Every structure is written in C-alpha cells, then in structure tokens.
Short mmCIF file of C-alpha atoms in Angstrom, two decimals:
data_model
loop_
_atom_site.label_atom_id
_atom_site.label_comp_id
_atom_site.label_asym_id
_atom_site.label_seq_id
_atom_site.Cartn_x
_atom_site.Cartn_y
_atom_site.Cartn_z
CA MET A 1 -0.13 0.18 -0.02
CA LYS A 2 1.60 3.32 -1.33
CA GLN A 3 1.02 6.23 1.74
CA PRO A 4 -0.10 9.39 0.51
CA ALA A 5 2.30 12.19 1.97
CA THR A 6 -1.63 13.79 1.86
CA GLY A 7 -4.16 13.63 4.78
CA PHE A 8 -4.99 14.96 8.12
CA ARG A 9 -2.95 16.25 11.11
CA VAL A 10 -4.32 15.47 14.67
CA VAL A 11 -4.13 18.79 16.56
CA ARG A 12 -6.10 17.08 19.66
CA LYS A 13 -6.26 13.54 20.05
CA GLY A 14 -9.70 13.60 22.13
CA PHE A 15 -11.18 11.45 24.45
CA PHE A 16 -10.59 8.08 22.55
CA SER A 17 -10.07 8.31 19.03
CA LEU A 18 -9.26 4.76 16.96
CA LEU A 19 -8.65 3.61 13.52
CA GLN A 20 -10.85 1.16 12.36
CA ASP A 21 -11.97 -1.03 9.67
CA PRO A 22 -14.30 -4.53 10.08
CA GLY A 23 -12.07 -6.24 12.44
CA ARG A 24 -9.48 -8.89 12.95
CA PHE A 25 -11.22 -12.48 11.89
CA GLY A 26 -9.47 -15.82 12.45
CA TYR A 27 -7.03 -15.26 14.92
CA GLU A 28 -9.20 -16.43 18.08
CA HIS A 29 -7.94 -20.06 18.82
CA ILE A 30 -4.80 -18.02 20.23
CA GLY A 31 -6.67 -15.35 21.72
CA VAL A 32 -6.87 -12.62 19.33
CA THR A 33 -10.04 -10.65 19.59
CA ASN A 34 -12.05 -8.78 16.91
CA GLY A 35 -11.85 -5.53 17.48
CA GLY A 36 -13.55 -3.26 14.67
CA PRO A 37 -16.37 -0.17 14.61
CA MET A 38 -18.54 -0.46 17.86
CA ASP A 39 -21.23 0.60 15.86
CA ALA A 40 -20.60 -1.63 12.64
CA MET A 41 -23.86 0.01 11.08
CA ALA A 42 -22.55 3.36 11.11
CA ALA A 43 -19.28 3.00 10.00
CA ASN A 44 -20.58 0.70 6.76
CA TRP A 45 -22.38 4.15 6.07
CA ALA A 46 -19.42 6.33 6.07
CA ASN A 47 -17.86 3.94 3.54
CA ARG A 48 -21.20 3.65 1.95
CA LEU A 49 -21.52 7.75 1.36
CA LEU A 50 -18.53 7.72 -0.07
CA ASP A 51 -18.90 4.32 -2.18
CA ASN A 52 -16.10 3.44 -0.55
CA PRO A 53 -15.63 -0.84 -0.18
CA ALA A 54 -16.69 -1.59 3.15
CA SER A 55 -12.93 -2.66 4.47
CA ALA A 56 -12.02 0.61 4.14
CA THR A 57 -10.44 2.23 7.51
CA VAL A 58 -12.68 4.59 9.05
CA LEU A 59 -11.75 6.85 12.16
CA GLU A 60 -14.11 5.97 15.89
CA VAL A 61 -14.45 9.18 17.73
CA THR A 62 -15.75 8.00 20.92
CA ALA A 63 -16.97 11.12 22.76
CA GLY A 64 -15.71 13.47 21.31
CA GLY A 65 -12.92 16.21 21.48
CA LEU A 66 -10.75 15.78 18.54
CA GLU A 67 -9.52 17.61 16.19
CA LEU A 68 -8.16 17.74 13.11
CA GLU A 69 -6.40 19.62 10.31
CA ALA A 70 -6.79 18.86 6.72
CA ARG A 71 -3.87 19.06 4.82
CA THR A 72 -5.47 17.53 1.62
CA ASN A 73 -8.80 17.97 -0.23
CA THR A 74 -11.05 15.25 -0.60
CA MET A 75 -14.30 14.18 0.39
CA ILE A 76 -14.87 12.90 3.76
CA SER A 77 -18.47 11.60 5.78
CA VAL A 78 -19.48 11.25 9.66
CA THR A 79 -22.13 9.19 10.78
CA GLY A 80 -22.76 7.92 13.94
CA GLY A 81 -22.87 10.34 16.97
CA ASP A 82 -23.53 13.94 16.99
CA LEU A 83 -20.41 14.95 18.83
CA ASN A 84 -21.22 18.45 17.54
CA LEU A 85 -18.57 18.88 15.04
CA THR A 86 -17.65 21.75 13.41
CA VAL A 87 -15.38 22.82 10.43
CA ASN A 88 -14.14 26.03 10.60
CA GLY A 89 -16.48 26.83 13.24
CA GLU A 90 -19.38 26.18 11.28
CA PRO A 91 -21.74 23.23 13.29
CA GLN A 92 -22.02 19.88 10.99
CA VAL A 93 -25.39 18.04 11.10
CA PRO A 94 -23.78 14.08 10.99
CA TRP A 95 -24.77 11.43 8.46
CA ARG A 96 -23.74 13.01 5.26
CA SER A 97 -20.31 13.53 3.10
CA PHE A 98 -19.16 17.14 2.08
CA TRP A 99 -15.67 18.35 0.73
CA VAL A 100 -13.19 19.42 2.44
CA THR A 101 -10.07 21.50 1.43
CA THR A 102 -6.45 21.95 3.05
CA GLY A 103 -6.40 24.08 6.35
CA ASP A 104 -9.91 22.93 7.53
CA LYS A 105 -10.18 22.16 11.47
CA LEU A 106 -12.56 19.88 11.89
CA ARG A 107 -13.52 19.64 16.06
CA PHE A 108 -15.43 17.48 17.59
CA ALA A 109 -16.90 18.83 21.09
CA HIS A 110 -19.25 16.89 23.39
CA PRO A 111 -21.62 14.48 22.12
CA ARG A 112 -25.22 15.72 21.55
CA LEU A 113 -26.81 12.79 20.31
CA GLY A 114 -25.32 8.96 20.63
CA PHE A 115 -22.06 8.50 22.10
CA ARG A 116 -19.48 7.31 18.92
CA ALA A 117 -19.06 9.43 15.73
CA TYR A 118 -17.29 7.88 12.68
CA ILE A 119 -15.53 9.39 10.07
CA GLY A 120 -14.68 8.08 6.54
CA VAL A 121 -12.70 9.56 3.88
CA GLN A 122 -12.47 8.83 0.40
CA GLY A 123 -10.69 5.70 -0.20
CA GLY A 124 -10.24 5.14 3.40
CA PHE A 125 -7.08 6.29 5.94
CA TYR A 126 -4.02 4.15 4.87
CA VAL A 127 -3.20 1.90 8.11
CA PRO A 128 -0.76 -0.82 7.75
CA GLN A 129 -2.77 -4.20 8.35
CA GLN A 130 -1.37 -6.48 10.97
CA LEU A 131 -3.34 -10.01 10.66
CA GLY A 132 -5.30 -8.87 7.53
CA SER A 133 -6.82 -5.47 9.41
CA SER A 134 -6.12 -2.15 10.45
CA ALA A 135 -8.17 -2.52 13.60
CA THR A 136 -6.94 -0.55 16.80
CA VAL A 137 -7.33 -3.19 20.03
CA LYS A 138 -5.30 -1.62 22.61
CA ARG A 139 -5.39 -4.81 24.85
CA ASP A 140 -3.99 -7.04 22.02
CA HIS A 141 -1.12 -3.94 21.05
CA LEU A 142 -2.32 -4.97 17.56
CA GLY A 143 -3.34 -2.09 14.91
CA GLY A 144 -3.69 1.72 14.31
CA LEU A 145 -1.58 3.93 13.31
CA HIS A 146 1.74 2.62 14.27
CA SER A 147 0.61 -1.04 14.74
CA ASN A 148 1.04 -1.12 18.52
CA GLY A 149 -2.86 -0.70 19.32
CA GLU A 150 -2.53 2.71 20.72
CA PRO A 151 -5.14 5.22 20.39
CA LEU A 152 -4.83 8.36 18.03
CA GLN A 153 -2.35 11.00 19.48
CA ASP A 154 -1.57 14.55 19.06
CA GLU A 155 0.41 15.29 16.25
CA ASP A 156 -0.32 11.78 14.53
CA PHE A 157 -0.40 12.05 10.75
CA LEU A 158 -3.21 10.27 9.12
CA PRO A 159 -2.79 9.49 5.56
CA ALA A 160 -5.29 9.96 3.28
CA SER A 161 -5.33 10.41 -0.17
CA MET A 162 -5.48 13.82 -2.50
CA LEU A 163 -9.17 14.53 -4.79
CA ALA A 164 -8.57 16.56 -8.23
CA GLU A 165 -11.88 17.62 -7.89
CA GLU A 166 -14.67 18.04 -5.88
CA GLY A 167 -16.91 14.58 -5.68
CA ILE A 168 -20.66 14.80 -4.73
CA ALA A 169 -21.86 15.66 -1.41
CA ARG A 170 -24.37 13.46 -0.49
CA GLN A 171 -26.99 12.83 2.79
CA ILE A 172 -28.32 9.62 3.89
CA PRO A 173 -32.41 9.76 4.03
CA GLN A 174 -34.34 10.34 7.33
CA ARG A 175 -35.73 6.77 7.37
CA PHE A 176 -32.28 4.81 6.98
CA MET A 177 -30.97 7.36 10.42
CA PRO A 178 -30.86 5.52 13.75
CA ASP A 179 -32.64 6.72 16.76
CA TYR A 180 -29.90 7.06 19.43
CA SER A 181 -32.42 8.68 22.37
CA GLY A 182 -34.44 7.22 24.22
CA ASP A 183 -34.49 3.47 26.30
CA LEU A 184 -33.03 0.24 24.49
CA THR A 185 -34.36 -2.82 23.73
CA LEU A 186 -31.65 -5.71 23.66
CA HIS A 187 -33.34 -8.92 21.42
CA LEU A 188 -31.90 -11.92 23.27
CA VAL A 189 -31.69 -15.08 21.23
CA PRO A 190 -31.36 -18.03 23.68
CA GLY A 191 -28.34 -20.37 24.06
CA TYR A 192 -24.69 -21.21 25.69
CA GLN A 193 -25.94 -22.49 29.37
CA GLN A 194 -29.28 -20.99 29.08
CA GLN A 195 -31.66 -24.32 30.20
CA ALA A 196 -28.68 -24.30 33.33
CA PHE A 197 -30.73 -20.64 34.50
CA SER A 198 -33.75 -21.27 36.80
CA LYS A 199 -37.23 -20.12 35.26
CA ALA A 200 -37.59 -17.53 37.46
CA ALA A 201 -33.57 -15.77 36.78
CA TRP A 202 -35.05 -15.94 32.98
CA GLN A 203 -38.25 -14.25 34.07
CA GLN A 204 -36.55 -11.69 35.87
CA LEU A 205 -33.76 -10.94 33.17
CA VAL A 206 -36.25 -10.35 30.89
CA GLN A 207 -38.92 -8.50 32.53
CA GLN A 208 -36.52 -6.24 34.46
CA THR A 209 -35.11 -2.76 33.46
CA TYR A 210 -31.57 -2.69 33.71
CA THR A 211 -29.15 0.66 33.42
CA LEU A 212 -25.97 0.88 31.14
CA ASP A 213 -23.04 1.28 33.67
CA LYS A 214 -20.24 3.83 33.29
CA ARG A 215 -17.97 0.69 33.68
CA SER A 216 -18.71 -0.13 30.55
CA ASP A 217 -15.93 -0.52 27.72
CA ARG A 218 -15.09 -1.74 24.22
CA MET A 219 -15.22 -5.69 25.93
CA GLY A 220 -18.17 -5.40 27.18
CA ALA A 221 -21.19 -3.37 28.39
CA ARG A 222 -21.94 -3.55 32.35
CA LEU A 223 -25.58 -3.52 33.30
CA SER A 224 -27.16 -3.03 36.58
CA GLY A 225 -30.26 -4.82 38.05
CA GLU A 226 -31.22 -6.12 40.61
CA ALA A 227 -29.24 -9.94 40.98
CA ILE A 228 -30.39 -12.23 39.27
CA GLU A 229 -29.54 -16.24 40.12
CA SER A 230 -26.53 -17.17 38.19
CA PRO A 231 -26.31 -20.82 38.20
CA GLN A 232 -22.99 -22.42 39.56
CA LEU A 233 -21.43 -24.52 37.45
CA GLY A 234 -17.78 -24.71 38.15
CA MET A 235 -17.27 -24.58 34.27
CA PHE A 236 -14.47 -24.48 32.28
CA SER A 237 -13.40 -21.23 30.31
CA GLU A 238 -15.01 -21.56 26.84
CA PRO A 239 -14.92 -19.46 23.31
CA LEU A 240 -17.44 -16.38 23.67
CA SER A 241 -19.00 -14.99 20.34
CA TYR A 242 -19.74 -11.27 20.04
CA GLY A 243 -23.11 -10.43 21.92
CA ALA A 244 -22.37 -13.37 24.61
CA VAL A 245 -24.03 -12.18 27.86
CA GLN A 246 -22.53 -13.62 30.68
CA VAL A 247 -23.82 -13.25 33.95
CA PRO A 248 -21.25 -14.18 36.54
CA ALA A 249 -21.99 -14.60 40.22
CA ASP A 250 -23.04 -11.41 41.53
CA GLY A 251 -26.00 -11.43 38.72
CA GLN A 252 -25.23 -8.44 37.16
CA PRO A 253 -24.91 -9.17 33.11
CA ILE A 254 -22.32 -8.55 30.92
CA VAL A 255 -22.74 -8.39 26.92
CA MET A 256 -19.22 -9.39 25.53
CA LEU A 257 -18.73 -6.40 22.60
CA ASN A 258 -16.01 -6.15 19.87
CA ASP A 259 -12.74 -6.21 22.01
CA ARG A 260 -13.55 -8.99 24.58
CA GLN A 261 -11.62 -11.59 25.53
CA THR A 262 -11.87 -14.60 23.38
CA LEU A 263 -12.86 -16.97 26.51
CA GLY A 264 -14.75 -17.00 29.33
CA GLY A 265 -15.90 -18.91 32.51
CA TYR A 266 -18.99 -17.49 33.54
CA PRO A 267 -22.39 -18.91 32.63
CA LYS A 268 -24.30 -17.25 29.66
CA VAL A 269 -27.69 -16.88 28.40
CA GLY A 270 -27.40 -16.66 24.68
CA ASN A 271 -26.66 -13.19 22.52
CA ILE A 272 -27.85 -10.53 21.45
CA LEU A 273 -29.05 -9.38 18.20
CA PRO A 274 -25.70 -7.84 16.67
CA LEU A 275 -27.82 -4.91 15.56
CA ASP A 276 -28.64 -3.96 19.09
CA GLY A 277 -25.22 -4.23 20.10
CA PHE A 278 -24.77 -1.52 17.31
CA SER A 279 -27.10 0.75 18.89
CA LEU A 280 -26.01 -0.26 22.10
CA ALA A 281 -22.66 1.57 21.50
CA GLN A 282 -24.36 4.73 20.91
CA ARG A 283 -25.72 4.78 24.31
CA GLN A 284 -24.37 6.70 27.60
CA PRO A 285 -24.04 5.08 30.80
CA GLY A 286 -27.34 5.32 32.69
CA THR A 287 -29.32 4.51 29.25
CA LYS A 288 -32.43 2.01 30.28
CA ILE A 289 -32.29 -1.01 29.05
CA GLN A 290 -34.45 -4.31 28.49
CA PHE A 291 -34.11 -7.51 27.07
CA LYS A 292 -36.44 -9.37 24.80
CA PRO A 293 -36.35 -12.93 23.99
CA ILE A 294 -35.88 -13.89 19.79
CA GLY A 295 -35.63 -16.55 17.71
CA LEU A 296 -32.35 -17.58 16.10
CA MET A 297 -34.43 -17.66 12.85
CA THR A 298 -36.13 -13.69 13.20
CA ALA A 299 -32.93 -12.79 14.18
CA GLN A 300 -30.67 -14.18 11.41
CA GLN A 301 -33.46 -12.76 9.07
CA GLN A 302 -32.56 -9.40 10.39
CA MET A 303 -28.61 -10.25 9.89
CA ARG A 304 -28.93 -11.48 6.26
CA ARG A 305 -31.14 -8.43 5.51
CA TYR A 306 -28.19 -5.96 7.08
CA LEU A 307 -25.61 -7.68 5.26
CA ARG A 308 -27.04 -7.84 1.97
CA PHE A 309 -27.69 -3.95 2.34
CA PHE A 310 -24.23 -3.30 2.78
CA GLY A 311 -23.45 -5.79 0.35
CA LEU A 312 -21.41 -7.52 3.14
CA MET B 1 -6.71 -41.82 29.58
CA SER B 2 -9.89 -43.25 27.73
CA SER B 3 -9.86 -43.98 23.75
CA THR B 4 -14.07 -43.07 23.91
CA ARG B 5 -15.26 -39.64 22.85
CA PRO B 6 -17.02 -37.58 25.42
CA GLN B 7 -20.62 -37.34 24.55
CA VAL B 8 -21.41 -34.34 22.32
CA SER B 9 -23.99 -31.67 22.86
CA PHE B 10 -24.88 -28.74 20.77
CA GLU B 11 -26.15 -24.96 21.63
CA ILE B 12 -26.84 -21.89 19.74
CA ALA B 13 -23.98 -19.03 20.69
CA GLY B 14 -25.53 -16.74 18.68
CA VAL B 15 -26.85 -15.71 15.10
CA ASN B 16 -24.03 -17.21 13.77
CA ALA B 17 -21.79 -19.72 15.84
CA LEU B 18 -22.87 -23.17 17.54
CA LEU B 19 -21.06 -24.10 20.34
CA VAL B 20 -20.10 -28.35 20.73
CA ARG B 21 -19.41 -29.53 24.27
CA PHE B 22 -17.69 -32.50 25.04
CA GLY B 23 -18.90 -32.87 28.02
CA ASP B 24 -17.59 -31.68 31.37
CA GLN B 25 -14.17 -33.01 32.29
CA LEU B 26 -11.12 -32.38 31.35
CA ASP B 27 -9.62 -35.38 29.31
CA PRO B 28 -6.17 -35.22 28.43
CA GLN B 29 -6.64 -36.63 24.76
CA LEU B 30 -9.31 -34.13 23.91
CA PRO B 31 -7.13 -30.90 23.03
CA ALA B 32 -5.16 -32.77 20.54
CA TYR B 33 -8.44 -33.91 19.19
CA LEU B 34 -10.31 -30.62 19.04
CA SER B 35 -7.35 -29.12 17.12
CA ALA B 36 -7.55 -32.00 14.57
CA LEU B 37 -11.57 -31.04 14.42
CA ARG B 38 -10.73 -27.44 14.11
CA HIS B 39 -8.48 -28.23 10.86
CA TYR B 40 -10.52 -30.31 9.19
CA LEU B 41 -13.50 -28.28 9.48
CA LEU B 42 -11.93 -25.39 8.06
CA GLN B 43 -10.35 -27.43 5.68
CA GLN B 44 -13.49 -28.99 4.40
CA HIS B 45 -16.07 -26.32 4.76
CA PRO B 46 -14.31 -22.89 4.22
CA GLN B 47 -17.41 -21.41 1.89
CA ILE B 48 -19.52 -22.25 5.45
CA ILE B 49 -17.33 -22.46 8.27
CA GLU B 50 -15.48 -19.29 8.83
CA GLN B 51 -13.99 -19.69 12.32
CA VAL B 52 -13.20 -22.76 14.77
CA VAL B 53 -12.07 -22.13 18.40
CA PRO B 54 -10.93 -24.92 20.81
CA ALA B 55 -10.95 -24.49 24.62
CA TYR B 56 -11.13 -27.26 27.02
CA THR B 57 -14.28 -29.22 26.47
CA SER B 58 -15.63 -27.17 23.50
CA LEU B 59 -15.51 -25.75 20.40
CA LEU B 60 -17.01 -22.70 18.59
CA VAL B 61 -17.85 -23.25 15.07
CA ALA B 62 -18.66 -19.58 13.84
CA TYR B 63 -20.45 -19.55 10.57
CA ASP B 64 -21.98 -17.62 7.27
CA PRO B 65 -25.87 -18.24 8.40
CA ARG B 66 -26.52 -17.35 4.49
CA GLN B 67 -24.50 -20.13 3.31
CA CYS B 68 -26.51 -22.98 5.67
CA ARG B 69 -28.81 -23.35 8.51
CA MET B 70 -27.73 -23.96 11.76
CA TYR B 71 -29.22 -27.52 11.94
CA ASP B 72 -27.60 -28.23 8.75
CA LEU B 73 -24.44 -27.09 10.38
CA GLN B 74 -24.82 -29.45 13.26
CA LEU B 75 -24.86 -32.14 10.88
CA LEU B 76 -21.70 -31.29 9.21
CA ILE B 77 -20.53 -30.95 12.63
CA GLU B 78 -21.64 -34.69 13.46
CA ARG B 79 -20.46 -36.23 10.05
CA ALA B 80 -16.41 -34.82 11.02
CA LEU B 81 -16.95 -36.29 14.42
CA ASP B 82 -17.11 -39.67 12.95
CA GLU B 83 -14.64 -38.78 10.37
CA VAL B 84 -11.84 -37.69 12.69
CA PRO B 85 -11.61 -40.86 15.02
CA TYR B 86 -10.93 -40.10 18.49
CA SER B 87 -8.02 -42.06 19.12
CA THR B 88 -5.99 -41.99 16.68
CA VAL B 89 -5.83 -38.62 16.13
CA ALA B 90 -4.89 -37.78 19.39
CA ASN B 91 -1.47 -37.00 20.46
CA LYS B 92 -0.42 -37.97 16.69
CA SER B 93 0.18 -34.44 15.26
CA ALA B 94 1.01 -33.26 18.86
CA LYS B 95 4.47 -31.93 19.07
CA LEU B 96 6.60 -31.25 22.02
CA VAL B 97 7.80 -27.80 23.03
CA GLU B 98 10.19 -27.11 25.24
CA ILE B 99 10.17 -24.29 27.38
CA PRO B 100 13.11 -22.87 29.38
CA LEU B 101 12.94 -21.04 32.66
CA ILE B 102 14.58 -19.93 35.78
CA TYR B 103 12.92 -20.70 39.14
CA GLY B 104 12.90 -18.72 42.52
CA GLY B 105 14.36 -15.36 43.46
CA GLU B 106 13.39 -12.19 41.80
CA TYR B 107 12.12 -14.64 39.21
CA GLY B 108 9.49 -15.90 40.72
CA PRO B 109 8.33 -14.01 43.56
CA ASP B 110 6.15 -16.55 44.91
CA LEU B 111 8.33 -19.48 44.79
CA ASP B 112 8.59 -19.43 48.80
CA ASP B 113 4.90 -18.63 49.64
CA VAL B 114 3.62 -21.51 47.35
CA ALA B 115 5.92 -23.94 48.95
CA GLN B 116 4.24 -23.09 52.27
CA ALA B 117 0.71 -23.60 50.68
CA CYS B 118 2.01 -26.47 49.41
CA ARG B 119 3.60 -27.78 52.41
CA LEU B 120 6.88 -28.75 49.98
CA SER B 121 10.08 -27.67 49.87
CA THR B 122 10.89 -24.92 46.80
CA ASP B 123 13.55 -28.09 45.36
CA GLU B 124 10.31 -30.24 45.50
CA ILE B 125 8.27 -27.38 43.92
CA ILE B 126 10.64 -27.07 41.07
CA HIS B 127 11.09 -30.81 40.53
CA LEU B 128 7.38 -31.37 39.95
CA HIS B 129 6.67 -28.36 38.09
CA SER B 130 9.07 -29.77 35.34
CA GLU B 131 9.18 -33.09 35.66
CA THR B 132 5.45 -32.80 34.05
CA THR B 133 4.70 -32.83 30.45
CA TYR B 134 1.87 -30.26 29.84
CA GLN B 135 -1.29 -30.26 27.47
CA VAL B 136 -2.06 -26.88 25.79
CA TYR B 137 -5.95 -27.01 26.64
CA ALA B 138 -6.59 -23.57 25.51
CA GLN B 139 -5.28 -20.50 24.07
CA GLY B 140 -7.03 -17.12 24.62
CA PHE B 141 -7.62 -13.82 28.06
CA ALA B 142 -4.70 -12.30 25.31
CA PRO B 143 -2.96 -13.21 22.57
CA GLY B 144 -0.59 -16.19 22.56
CA PHE B 145 -1.50 -16.81 26.27
CA SER B 146 -1.78 -20.74 26.45
CA TYR B 147 -3.36 -22.55 29.60
CA LEU B 148 -0.86 -25.90 30.43
CA GLY B 149 -2.33 -28.41 32.26
CA GLN B 150 -2.71 -30.75 34.39
CA LEU B 151 -0.67 -29.30 37.23
CA PRO B 152 0.37 -32.39 39.55
CA GLU B 153 -2.36 -32.51 42.20
CA ALA B 154 0.58 -31.71 45.00
CA LEU B 155 0.96 -27.89 43.36
CA ARG B 156 -2.72 -27.04 43.11
CA ILE B 157 -3.67 -24.23 45.24
CA PRO B 158 -5.84 -21.23 44.82
CA ARG B 159 -5.98 -18.24 43.02
CA ARG B 160 -4.00 -15.30 45.22
CA ASP B 161 -6.42 -13.51 47.43
CA THR B 162 -5.23 -10.00 45.78
CA PRO B 163 -4.64 -10.39 42.26
CA ARG B 164 -1.22 -8.09 41.04
CA GLN B 165 -1.89 -5.10 38.70
CA THR B 166 0.78 -5.90 37.08
CA VAL B 167 2.96 -9.83 36.28
CA ALA B 168 5.37 -9.02 34.35
CA ALA B 169 5.47 -10.57 30.90
CA GLY B 170 7.59 -14.01 30.81
CA SER B 171 6.04 -14.41 34.60
CA VAL B 172 5.59 -18.09 34.79
CA ALA B 173 2.84 -18.76 36.89
CA ILE B 174 0.49 -22.02 38.52
CA ALA B 175 -3.22 -21.77 40.11
CA GLU B 176 -5.73 -24.74 40.57
CA GLN B 177 -5.01 -27.33 37.67
CA GLN B 178 -2.93 -25.04 35.46
CA THR B 179 0.02 -23.25 34.79
CA ALA B 180 1.29 -21.05 31.77
CA VAL B 181 3.22 -18.10 30.90
CA TYR B 182 2.13 -14.74 30.92
CA PRO B 183 2.96 -13.55 27.30
CA ASN B 184 2.57 -9.52 28.19
CA ASP B 185 2.45 -7.39 31.23
CA SER B 186 -1.03 -8.17 32.51
CA PRO B 187 -2.70 -7.84 35.83
CA GLY B 188 -3.12 -11.70 37.18
CA GLY B 189 -4.17 -13.52 40.13
CA TRP B 190 -1.85 -16.32 39.46
CA HIS B 191 1.17 -17.22 41.64
CA VAL B 192 4.38 -16.64 39.90
CA ILE B 193 7.32 -18.94 40.41
CA GLY B 194 9.69 -18.54 37.68
CA TYR B 195 10.60 -16.47 34.50
CA SER B 196 10.70 -17.78 31.00
CA PRO B 197 12.20 -15.64 27.70
CA ILE B 198 10.14 -17.31 25.55
CA GLN B 199 7.62 -14.81 23.48
CA TRP B 200 4.53 -16.60 22.96
CA PHE B 201 2.78 -14.02 20.40
CA ASN B 202 4.76 -12.60 17.14
CA PRO B 203 2.18 -11.27 14.38
CA HIS B 204 5.09 -11.20 12.42
CA ALA B 205 6.14 -14.41 12.12
CA ALA B 206 4.70 -17.72 10.01
CA GLN B 207 3.73 -19.03 13.31
CA MET B 208 2.42 -17.06 15.29
CA THR B 209 2.95 -18.69 18.65
CA PRO B 210 5.22 -21.69 19.46
CA VAL B 211 2.11 -23.69 20.20
CA GLU B 212 -1.36 -24.54 19.73
CA VAL B 213 -4.15 -26.67 21.85
CA GLY B 214 -2.91 -29.86 21.62
CA ASP B 215 0.62 -29.68 21.45
CA GLN B 216 2.89 -30.50 24.53
CA VAL B 217 5.30 -28.38 26.98
CA ARG B 218 8.11 -29.49 29.10
CA PHE B 219 9.44 -26.93 31.55
CA ILE B 220 13.45 -26.98 31.58
CA ALA B 221 14.82 -25.41 34.66
CA MET B 222 17.80 -22.72 34.21
CA ASP B 223 20.47 -20.98 36.13
CA GLU B 224 21.10 -17.82 35.22
CA GLU B 225 24.19 -17.90 32.85
CA GLN B 226 22.08 -21.21 30.74
CA LEU B 227 19.26 -19.16 30.51
CA ARG B 228 21.46 -16.11 29.03
CA GLU B 229 23.18 -18.71 26.76
CA TRP B 230 20.13 -19.92 25.64
CA ILE B 231 19.17 -15.71 25.15
CA SER B 232 21.68 -15.56 22.80
CA THR B 233 21.54 -18.37 20.61
CA HIS B 234 18.00 -17.86 20.06
CA ASN B 235 18.25 -14.44 19.11
CA THR B 236 14.90 -13.11 21.51
CA GLU B 237 14.40 -9.59 22.53
CA SER B 238 13.57 -11.01 26.05
CA GLN B 239 16.31 -9.81 28.72
CA LEU B 240 17.33 -11.31 32.32
#
C-alpha cells in the first residue's frame, strides 16, 4: 500500500479516537480478539456515502474532543453519534458527506446525541494491516497507525489521498438514520447455558429494567439491576462469541462486545442481536435497557437483510 | 486415559456460531482431538465455516448463516466427528515444545509462598513442576496466552487472594490445575514461580505462537548463565 503524503494532522487526540476497519477475524483460536467499529452500522454508512469498499479504514471518535486539520483536498463522511462537529467553526450535522480542503479545521466537542462518531474519507485512511486488519485493539497491542494498538495521539498524521476535484455531497435519507435517544431493547437469542438458569432467573432477566453501567468499555457493556441467580456450574472457560451475555456470580449481566476476551468462564444466557449491539455502542451510561427474547431464525433474517444491504 | 469420545451436545452461540460441547471433564486426549477437528472443519467447509475456536471441553464453530442453516451445520459437524477418529488422532499431530525457565528468587517471587502453602520444599516444587508434561488446553485471555494442564495434585492451590495490578511478561505462574506463562505485562492472580524468555505471540512470524491447542509442553529449569546463553542463541528480544 503506497502511503500518500497528504492526509489529516491530529491537532488534539480527543478522549478516545481509534482507526478501525471491520475487524480481525480468524485468530480467536490463539487469543486474538476482533476489534472493529463498535457501531458497525454507522461505520458501514460512512464508507457507503463515499462509495468506499466496506473494508476501508474509518475513524471511530468516542465521546468527542478530537481536532483534525486537513492537509489534503478530499471528500469525507460523518455518521453515527452527533458529537457537535464544527468545520472552521461552522456546525455540521452528521449522516452526510462533504468536501474539505487543506487548512480546514474539524473539531468534535461533547456528544449531543449518541456516543461515537465515524469519519470516513474517500479511499479510506491508509493504515498498515496486522493479521489482515487495521483495527486498533489496545489490549492486544495490535492495529492502528503505529501497529501497536494505541489510540490516536496529538501530532499523529493520518494519511489519506488527495482528490483532483470535488465529489458529490450526499445525505442519508431520514428513514435510514438510527435513533440513539431513549431506552434500548436488546433482542436476546437464548443459547449457551440458558437451560441451566432457573425459570425465575430467566423471567427476571427479560422483565426487569437494567441501567447501562459506566464501567462499560469496548470489551463489554455492564448492566446493573436487581441481581439474578446465576447457576454454579464450576465450568471451564469456553469461547465467547460477539454479543454473549455473561452472568457472573454477582448476578449482573455483561454483554461481550468487539474487544472481548476470547475465552470466559461465566455462565451465559445467550447472545444479543448484533444490530442491537451497534445501538448499544451509541448509548451513554445511565441508559435504561431491557432484554427481549427473539428466535434464532428471526434474528438471522434481520442480520441477512443488514449484510445484503451493505453488500457484506 | 479413555479412548472413547465424550458425549457431544450443541448450543446456540448467537446468530452465526454454534458451540459444540464435549462433556464436562478434562480429558488429556481432548485438546489434540479438538485441534484436529478444527483443522478438518476449516479445510472441508471453507465456504460455510469461518472460524473454529477450541478450548478445554468445547469448540466454537462460527459460520455464515447465509450459506447454511444451523441444523445443517450440526449435521456437518456430526459427520466430521465420525470421520476424525478419537483415539488415533489424539497426540499424533501434537508436538512437544520445551520451555526454558528460571525458578525462584527475583524471577519467581511467589515460589516460597507456594512451597509453604503446598507444605513442600522449593526444590520439590521445582522438581514437580518441571518433570510434568503438560497439554495446551486452551489459548486466550491475551494473544498467545496458553493454558497448560494438568498441574500435579501436590501443586494445586487457589489463586492469590488479591490479584496483582501487573504481572511481568514472561512470568511463569500456577493456579488451581493449571500453569502458564504471561505473554505480556498484565494484571493477574496466579502465583509467579519463575521467568521464561519465550515469546508467546509474534504477529510477524509465520507461526505466530510456539504452541497450539493439543501440543505438549515441558519446562526446562536453567540457571542465569544457561538462560543467558539460551537467549543469545535464540535471538529473542528478552532480557535477564
């Protein structure tokens, strides 16, 4: 991959800004986790707006604070949470693509709605791949600009190509824009040790309202509510798939997400629908959350529709 | 050692994965079998099966739900179970990897405590730990972290009451039925009895980890001088 000399200078690194592509797959058997955009739907839109392939590297901006200076002329896209982006001081709404030129200052402030914004650039950011992916995973020391899993730092330079002429600015139709406000329902496909949980525990899980805990991170979303009884199985650690809902002895569920550890030893009630995991990534601590059972076939149908839509 | 495969059950693990469970007992033959099964499934059904992850008594099979229904995948796996024989595959493909290490002192700060807890001398601990041939039962937690079992009964003690904030990379540690070497600096609750310079994960190497599930491991006790020589001849970045 020939790296262009043009791109974006990181003036201020922000809270937590990570270069991401769809993720690192096929290495879980040696303990390497997936990574990838927490809200894959928004990341896919960021690339779609620019006619990029879905594999193009985007920037995930969590909680804002990032400031970039364009050192190129190109089309960029902004999707996901509204983190009060301004370009040269002018407020910008997300879910669209637009032209930027050398010297433009892009500034994210605090989240207005949602939690993570995605920036796509025509052709993608040029980032070296490790194990087939550019995804930044801090705990694995893999991916990102310097191939060490570190988030963006002040004065980093994000290589991106330069376009000879302005492209067509696009806006995503209103009906496709997700709503990140309000309570969230996580559809749950029963599985793993679900049978080992008591009927009362299961009832309680799907009836009570949980609160998204502030200790949530890219590994997992912690939910707090009245403790449910977790079966004492004395089990060996086993592989964790995306969205697995662990219930440790304290009875508080943890939804395992992109940077989850590949093995875990707690009983699990099943997995959430990945589409709901994407919405979960846009919620701030304190959000009210409920589980709702869903059949495997229905869940797979919804995922098929999503994959087909983005040509994945 | 048994020659019959444990009973198999299947569990849904989300929209694109199935968990195959092989009973709930550790069987020394199982890791090599799971590893052989993993290679077989990936080779036979590359269009359908995207990833296979073995660990202890289970195998996670990730698939493309657009290519195959869960029920059909289950049939494919059942057929594979018939075609990969349990008794003959086990241990045939496994390799034995020797891991040099230095026990005790500054390299193994918990060795004395472990000796006390086990009511053995430190020499006996070292002898028991290094004369055992271990299986790699699982890899996970961090890239290359290999769970080795089983530890001799005399060495089995619970994890530390308070986990350490940082366990240094290369720390050889024990807890319950297992032993392992920490590939990176990380928090950890195991008892550190030694240090090994082996690199457990190298994303730039063709073989990224020195062992895989089903392989066998033996620890080779060395003194500082021997270890320094080992490091110089093996061109690792490790230091004493």
